[in-house]
Amino acid sequence: TGSSDPYCIVKIDDEAIIRTATVWKTLSPFWGEEYEVRLQPTFHSVSIYVMDEDALSRDDVIGKVCITRDMLAEHPKGYSGWVSLSEVDPDEEVQGEIHLRVEALGSQGGRRLRCSVLEAR
């Protein structure tokens, strides 16, 4: 139909911790949602999956972005900007990007992640 029903799932080390609202019938969703969660001292990565909700079958994965612990360390003031989606299934072509703001707050013992899922296209 030329549109999707996108939402995002944020995972820390493969554990889903956040699900955004679904934005119906669009290829350019705006979420504007901000979350803050505790980070385990041993965390490795934060992944944001852009999904397409489907009422009749399993939801489709449109693409994902993975931000590693090292990438966060390279940006001590956080990262903000458009990030291209990468494929989850190597047989699927992925197009699109997501606008994120991600920053690690606090000290090693009590770190928190502030994640803003803004929009996609």
Coordinates of N, CA, C and O in Angstrom, one line a residue:
T1 N 0.8 -1.2 0.0 CA 0.0 0.0 0.0 C 0.9 1.3 0.0 O 0.3 2.3 0.0
G2 N 2.2 1.1 0.1 CA 3.0 2.3 0.1 C 3.2 2.9 1.4 O 3.7 4.0 1.6
S3 N 2.7 2.3 2.5 CA 2.9 2.8 3.8 C 3.1 1.7 4.8 O 2.9 0.5 4.5
S4 N 3.6 2.0 6.0 CA 3.8 1.1 7.1 C 3.1 1.6 8.3 O 2.6 2.7 8.4
D5 N 3.1 0.7 9.3 CA 2.6 1.0 10.7 C 3.8 0.9 11.6 O 3.8 -0.1 12.4
P6 N 4.7 1.8 11.6 CA 6.0 1.6 12.3 C 5.9 1.9 13.8 O 5.2 2.7 14.3
Y7 N 6.8 1.2 14.5 CA 7.1 1.4 15.9 C 8.5 0.9 16.2 O 9.1 0.3 15.3
C8 N 9.0 1.3 17.3 CA 10.4 0.9 17.6 C 10.5 0.0 18.9 O 9.7 0.3 19.8
I9 N 11.4 -0.9 18.9 CA 11.7 -1.6 20.2 C 13.2 -1.3 20.5 O 14.0 -1.4 19.6
V10 N 13.4 -0.9 21.7 CA 14.8 -0.6 22.2 C 15.2 -1.8 23.0 O 14.5 -2.2 24.0
K11 N 16.4 -2.4 22.7 CA 16.9 -3.6 23.5 C 18.3 -3.2 24.0 O 19.1 -2.6 23.3
I12 N 18.5 -3.6 25.2 CA 19.9 -3.6 25.8 C 20.3 -5.0 25.9 O 19.7 -5.8 26.6
D13 N 21.4 -5.3 25.2 CA 22.0 -6.7 25.2 C 20.9 -7.7 24.9 O 20.7 -8.7 25.6
D14 N 20.1 -7.5 23.9 CA 19.0 -8.4 23.4 C 17.8 -8.5 24.4 O 16.9 -9.4 24.2
E15 N 17.7 -7.7 25.4 CA 16.5 -7.7 26.3 C 15.7 -6.5 25.9 O 16.2 -5.3 26.0
A16 N 14.5 -6.7 25.5 CA 13.6 -5.6 25.1 C 13.2 -4.8 26.3 O 12.7 -5.4 27.3
I17 N 13.4 -3.5 26.3 CA 13.1 -2.7 27.5 C 12.1 -1.6 27.2 O 11.5 -1.0 28.1
I18 N 12.0 -1.2 25.9 CA 11.1 -0.1 25.5 C 10.4 -0.4 24.2 O 11.0 -1.0 23.3
R19 N 9.1 0.0 24.1 CA 8.4 -0.1 22.9 C 7.7 1.2 22.7 O 6.9 1.7 23.6
T20 N 7.9 1.9 21.6 CA 7.3 3.1 21.3 C 5.8 2.9 20.8 O 5.4 1.7 20.6
A21 N 5.1 3.9 20.7 CA 3.8 3.9 20.1 C 3.9 3.5 18.6 O 4.9 3.8 18.0
T22 N 2.8 2.9 18.1 CA 2.7 2.7 16.7 C 2.2 4.0 16.0 O 1.3 4.6 16.5
V23 N 2.8 4.3 14.9 CA 2.3 5.5 14.1 C 1.7 4.8 12.8 O 2.4 4.2 12.0
W24 N 0.5 5.0 12.6 CA -0.3 4.3 11.6 C -0.1 4.9 10.2 O -0.2 6.2 10.1
K25 N 0.0 4.1 9.2 CA -0.1 4.4 7.8 C 0.9 5.6 7.4 O 0.4 6.6 6.9
T26 N 2.2 5.4 7.6 CA 3.1 6.4 7.2 C 4.5 5.8 6.9 O 4.8 4.7 7.4
L27 N 5.3 6.5 6.1 CA 6.7 6.1 5.9 C 7.6 7.1 6.5 O 8.8 7.0 6.4
S28 N 7.1 8.1 7.2 CA 7.8 9.1 7.9 C 7.3 9.4 9.3 O 6.7 10.4 9.6
P29 N 7.4 8.4 10.2 CA 6.8 8.5 11.5 C 7.5 9.5 12.4 O 8.7 9.7 12.3
F30 N 6.7 10.1 13.3 CA 7.3 11.0 14.3 C 6.9 10.4 15.6 O 5.7 10.2 15.9
W31 N 7.8 10.0 16.5 CA 7.5 9.5 17.8 C 7.8 10.6 18.9 O 6.9 10.8 19.7
G32 N 8.9 11.2 18.9 CA 9.3 12.2 19.9 C 9.2 11.7 21.3 O 8.9 12.4 22.3
E33 N 9.6 10.4 21.5 CA 9.5 9.8 22.8 C 10.9 9.7 23.4 O 11.9 9.4 22.7
E34 N 11.0 10.0 24.7 CA 12.3 9.9 25.4 C 12.2 9.0 26.6 O 11.2 9.0 27.3
Y35 N 13.2 8.2 26.8 CA 13.2 7.2 27.9 C 14.5 7.3 28.6 O 15.6 7.6 28.0
E36 N 14.5 6.9 29.9 CA 15.7 6.8 30.7 C 15.7 5.5 31.4 O 14.7 5.2 32.1
V37 N 16.7 4.7 31.3 CA 16.8 3.3 31.9 C 18.1 3.1 32.6 O 19.1 3.8 32.2
R38 N 18.2 2.3 33.6 CA 19.5 1.9 34.2 C 20.3 1.0 33.3 O 19.7 0.1 32.7
L39 N 21.6 1.2 33.3 CA 22.5 0.3 32.5 C 23.2 -0.6 33.5 O 23.7 -0.1 34.5
Q40 N 23.3 -1.8 33.2 CA 24.1 -2.7 34.0 C 25.6 -2.4 33.7 O 25.9 -2.0 32.5
P41 N 26.5 -2.5 34.6 CA 27.9 -2.1 34.4 C 28.5 -3.0 33.3 O 29.5 -2.5 32.7
T42 N 27.9 -4.1 33.0 CA 28.5 -5.0 32.0 C 27.8 -5.0 30.7 O 28.1 -5.8 29.8
F43 N 26.9 -4.0 30.4 CA 26.2 -4.0 29.1 C 27.2 -3.8 28.0 O 28.2 -3.3 28.1
H44 N 26.7 -4.4 26.8 CA 27.6 -4.4 25.6 C 27.0 -3.4 24.5 O 27.8 -2.8 23.9
S45 N 25.7 -3.5 24.3 CA 25.1 -2.7 23.2 C 23.7 -2.3 23.5 O 22.9 -3.0 24.2
V46 N 23.3 -1.3 22.7 CA 21.9 -0.9 22.7 C 21.4 -1.0 21.2 O 22.1 -0.5 20.4
S47 N 20.3 -1.7 21.0 CA 19.8 -1.9 19.6 C 18.4 -1.3 19.5 O 17.6 -1.5 20.4
I48 N 18.2 -0.5 18.5 CA 16.9 0.0 18.2 C 16.4 -0.7 16.9 O 17.0 -0.5 15.9
Y49 N 15.3 -1.4 17.1 CA 14.6 -2.1 15.9 C 13.4 -1.3 15.5 O 12.6 -0.9 16.3
V50 N 13.4 -1.0 14.2 CA 12.2 -0.3 13.6 C 11.3 -1.5 13.0 O 11.8 -2.2 12.2
M51 N 10.1 -1.5 13.5 CA 9.2 -2.6 13.2 C 8.0 -2.1 12.4 O 7.7 -0.9 12.5
D52 N 7.3 -3.0 11.7 CA 6.1 -2.7 11.0 C 5.0 -3.6 11.6 O 5.0 -4.8 11.4
E53 N 4.0 -2.9 12.3 CA 3.0 -3.7 12.9 C 2.1 -4.3 11.9 O 1.7 -3.6 10.9
D54 N 1.7 -5.6 12.0 CA 0.8 -6.3 11.1 C -0.2 -7.0 11.9 O 0.1 -7.9 12.7
A55 N -1.5 -6.6 11.7 CA -2.6 -7.2 12.5 C -2.8 -8.7 12.1 O -3.3 -9.5 12.9
L56 N -2.5 -9.1 10.9 CA -2.9 -10.4 10.4 C -1.7 -11.4 10.5 O -2.0 -12.6 10.4
S57 N -0.5 -11.0 10.7 CA 0.6 -11.9 10.8 C 1.7 -11.3 11.7 O 1.5 -10.3 12.4
R58 N 2.8 -12.0 11.8 CA 3.9 -11.5 12.6 C 4.4 -10.1 12.1 O 4.5 -9.9 10.9
D59 N 4.7 -9.2 13.1 CA 5.3 -7.9 12.7 C 6.6 -8.1 11.9 O 7.4 -9.0 12.3
D60 N 6.8 -7.2 10.9 CA 8.0 -7.3 10.1 C 9.1 -6.4 10.7 O 8.8 -5.3 11.2
V61 N 10.3 -6.8 10.6 CA 11.5 -5.9 11.0 C 11.8 -5.1 9.8 O 12.2 -5.6 8.7
I62 N 11.8 -3.8 9.9 CA 12.2 -2.9 8.8 C 13.7 -2.8 8.8 O 14.3 -2.8 7.7
G63 N 14.3 -2.6 9.9 CA 15.7 -2.5 10.0 C 16.1 -2.2 11.5 O 15.3 -2.1 12.4
K64 N 17.4 -2.1 11.7 CA 17.9 -1.8 13.1 C 19.1 -0.9 13.1 O 19.8 -0.8 12.1
V65 N 19.4 -0.4 14.3 CA 20.6 0.4 14.5 C 21.2 -0.2 15.8 O 20.4 -0.4 16.8
C66 N 22.5 -0.4 15.8 CA 23.1 -0.9 17.0 C 24.2 0.1 17.5 O 25.0 0.5 16.7
I67 N 24.1 0.4 18.7 CA 25.1 1.4 19.3 C 25.8 0.6 20.4 O 25.2 0.2 21.4
T68 N 27.1 0.4 20.3 CA 27.9 -0.4 21.2 C 28.4 0.5 22.4 O 28.4 1.7 22.3
R69 N 28.8 -0.2 23.4 CA 29.4 0.5 24.6 C 30.6 1.4 24.1 O 30.7 2.5 24.6
D70 N 31.4 0.9 23.2 CA 32.6 1.7 22.8 C 32.1 2.9 22.0 O 32.7 4.0 22.1
M71 N 31.0 2.8 21.2 CA 30.5 4.0 20.5 C 30.1 5.1 21.5 O 30.3 6.3 21.3
L72 N 29.4 4.6 22.5 CA 28.9 5.6 23.6 C 30.1 6.3 24.2 O 30.1 7.4 24.5
A73 N 31.2 5.5 24.5 CA 32.4 6.0 25.1 C 33.1 7.0 24.2 O 33.7 8.0 24.7
E74 N 33.0 6.9 22.9 CA 33.6 7.8 21.9 C 32.8 9.1 21.9 O 33.3 10.1 21.4
H75 N 31.6 9.2 22.4 CA 30.7 10.4 22.4 C 30.3 10.6 23.8 O 29.1 10.4 24.2
P76 N 31.2 11.2 24.7 CA 30.9 11.4 26.1 C 29.7 12.3 26.3 O 29.0 12.2 27.4
K77 N 29.4 13.2 25.4 CA 28.3 14.1 25.5 C 27.0 13.5 24.8 O 26.0 14.2 24.7
G78 N 27.1 12.3 24.4 CA 26.0 11.7 23.7 C 26.1 11.8 22.2 O 26.9 12.5 21.7
Y79 N 25.2 11.1 21.5 CA 25.1 11.1 20.1 C 23.7 11.6 19.7 O 22.7 11.1 20.2
S80 N 23.7 12.5 18.7 CA 22.4 12.9 18.2 C 22.5 13.1 16.7 O 23.4 13.7 16.2
G81 N 21.5 12.5 16.0 CA 21.6 12.6 14.5 C 20.8 11.5 13.8 O 20.2 10.6 14.5
W82 N 20.9 11.5 12.5 CA 20.2 10.5 11.7 C 21.2 9.4 11.5 O 22.4 9.6 11.2
V83 N 20.7 8.1 11.7 CA 21.5 6.9 11.5 C 20.8 6.0 10.5 O 19.6 5.8 10.6
S84 N 21.6 5.5 9.6 CA 21.0 4.6 8.6 C 20.7 3.3 9.2 O 21.4 2.7 10.0
L85 N 19.5 2.7 8.8 CA 19.1 1.4 9.3 C 20.0 0.3 8.6 O 20.3 0.4 7.4
S86 N 20.3 -0.7 9.3 CA 21.0 -1.9 8.7 C 20.0 -3.1 8.7 O 19.0 -3.1 9.5
E87 N 20.3 -4.1 7.9 CA 19.4 -5.2 7.8 C 19.5 -6.1 9.0 O 20.6 -6.3 9.6
V88 N 18.4 -6.8 9.3 CA 18.4 -7.9 10.3 C 18.5 -9.2 9.5 O 19.3 -10.1 10.0
D89 N 17.8 -9.3 8.4 CA 17.9 -10.5 7.6 C 18.7 -10.2 6.4 O 18.4 -9.3 5.6
P90 N 19.8 -10.9 6.2 CA 20.8 -10.6 5.1 C 20.1 -10.7 3.7 O 20.6 -10.1 2.7
D91 N 19.0 -11.4 3.6 CA 18.3 -11.5 2.3 C 17.4 -10.3 2.0 O 16.8 -10.2 0.9
E92 N 17.2 -9.4 2.9 CA 16.3 -8.3 2.8 C 17.0 -7.0 2.6 O 18.0 -6.7 3.2
E93 N 16.6 -6.2 1.6 CA 17.2 -4.9 1.4 C 16.6 -3.9 2.3 O 15.4 -3.9 2.6
V94 N 17.4 -3.0 2.9 CA 16.9 -2.1 3.9 C 17.2 -0.7 3.4 O 18.3 -0.4 2.9
Q95 N 16.1 0.2 3.5 CA 16.3 1.6 3.2 C 15.7 2.4 4.3 O 14.7 1.9 4.9
G96 N 16.3 3.5 4.6 CA 15.7 4.3 5.7 C 16.7 4.7 6.7 O 17.8 4.1 6.8
E97 N 16.3 5.6 7.5 CA 17.1 6.1 8.6 C 16.2 6.5 9.8 O 15.1 6.8 9.6
I98 N 16.9 6.6 11.0 CA 16.1 7.0 12.2 C 16.9 8.1 12.9 O 18.1 8.1 12.8
H99 N 16.2 9.0 13.4 CA 16.7 10.2 14.1 C 16.7 9.9 15.6 O 15.6 9.7 16.2
L100 N 17.9 9.8 16.2 CA 18.1 9.4 17.6 C 18.9 10.4 18.4 O 19.7 11.1 17.8
R101 N 18.7 10.4 19.7 CA 19.6 11.1 20.7 C 19.8 10.0 21.7 O 18.9 9.5 22.3
V102 N 21.1 9.7 21.9 CA 21.5 8.7 22.9 C 22.6 9.2 23.7 O 23.6 9.7 23.2
E103 N 22.5 9.1 25.1 CA 23.6 9.4 25.9 C 23.6 8.6 27.2 O 22.6 8.2 27.7
A104 N 24.9 8.3 27.6 CA 25.0 7.6 28.9 C 25.3 8.6 30.0 O 26.1 9.5 29.8
L105 N 24.6 8.5 31.1 CA 24.7 9.5 32.2 C 25.2 8.8 33.4 O 25.0 7.6 33.6
G106 N 25.8 9.5 34.3 CA 26.3 9.0 35.6 C 27.6 8.3 35.5 O 28.3 8.4 34.5
S107 N 28.0 7.7 36.7 CA 29.3 7.0 36.8 C 29.2 5.6 36.4 O 28.1 5.0 36.3
Q108 N 30.3 4.9 36.4 CA 30.3 3.4 36.0 C 29.4 2.6 36.9 O 28.7 1.7 36.5
G109 N 29.3 2.9 38.2 CA 28.5 2.2 39.1 C 27.0 2.4 39.0 O 26.2 1.5 39.3
G110 N 26.6 3.6 38.6 CA 25.2 3.9 38.5 C 24.9 4.6 37.2 O 24.3 5.6 37.2
R111 N 25.2 4.0 36.1 CA 25.0 4.6 34.8 C 23.5 4.4 34.3 O 22.9 3.4 34.6
R112 N 23.1 5.4 33.6 CA 21.7 5.4 33.0 C 21.9 5.7 31.5 O 22.8 6.4 31.2
L113 N 20.9 5.3 30.8 CA 20.9 5.5 29.4 C 19.7 6.4 29.1 O 18.6 6.1 29.5
R114 N 19.9 7.6 28.5 CA 18.8 8.4 28.0 C 18.7 8.2 26.5 O 19.7 8.5 25.8
C115 N 17.6 7.8 26.1 CA 17.4 7.5 24.6 C 16.1 8.2 24.2 O 15.1 8.0 24.7
S116 N 16.3 9.0 23.1 CA 15.2 9.7 22.5 C 15.0 9.2 21.1 O 15.9 9.2 20.3
V117 N 13.8 8.6 20.9 CA 13.5 8.0 19.6 C 12.6 9.1 18.9 O 11.5 9.3 19.3
L118 N 13.2 9.9 18.0 CA 12.5 11.0 17.5 C 11.6 10.8 16.2 O 10.4 11.0 16.3
E119 N 12.2 10.3 15.1 CA 11.5 10.2 13.9 C 12.3 9.2 13.0 O 13.4 8.9 13.3
A120 N 11.6 8.9 11.9 CA 12.3 8.0 10.9 C 11.8 8.4 9.5 O 10.8 9.1 9.3
R121 N 12.6 8.0 8.5 CA 12.2 8.2 7.1 C 12.7 7.1 6.2 O 13.7 6.4 6.6

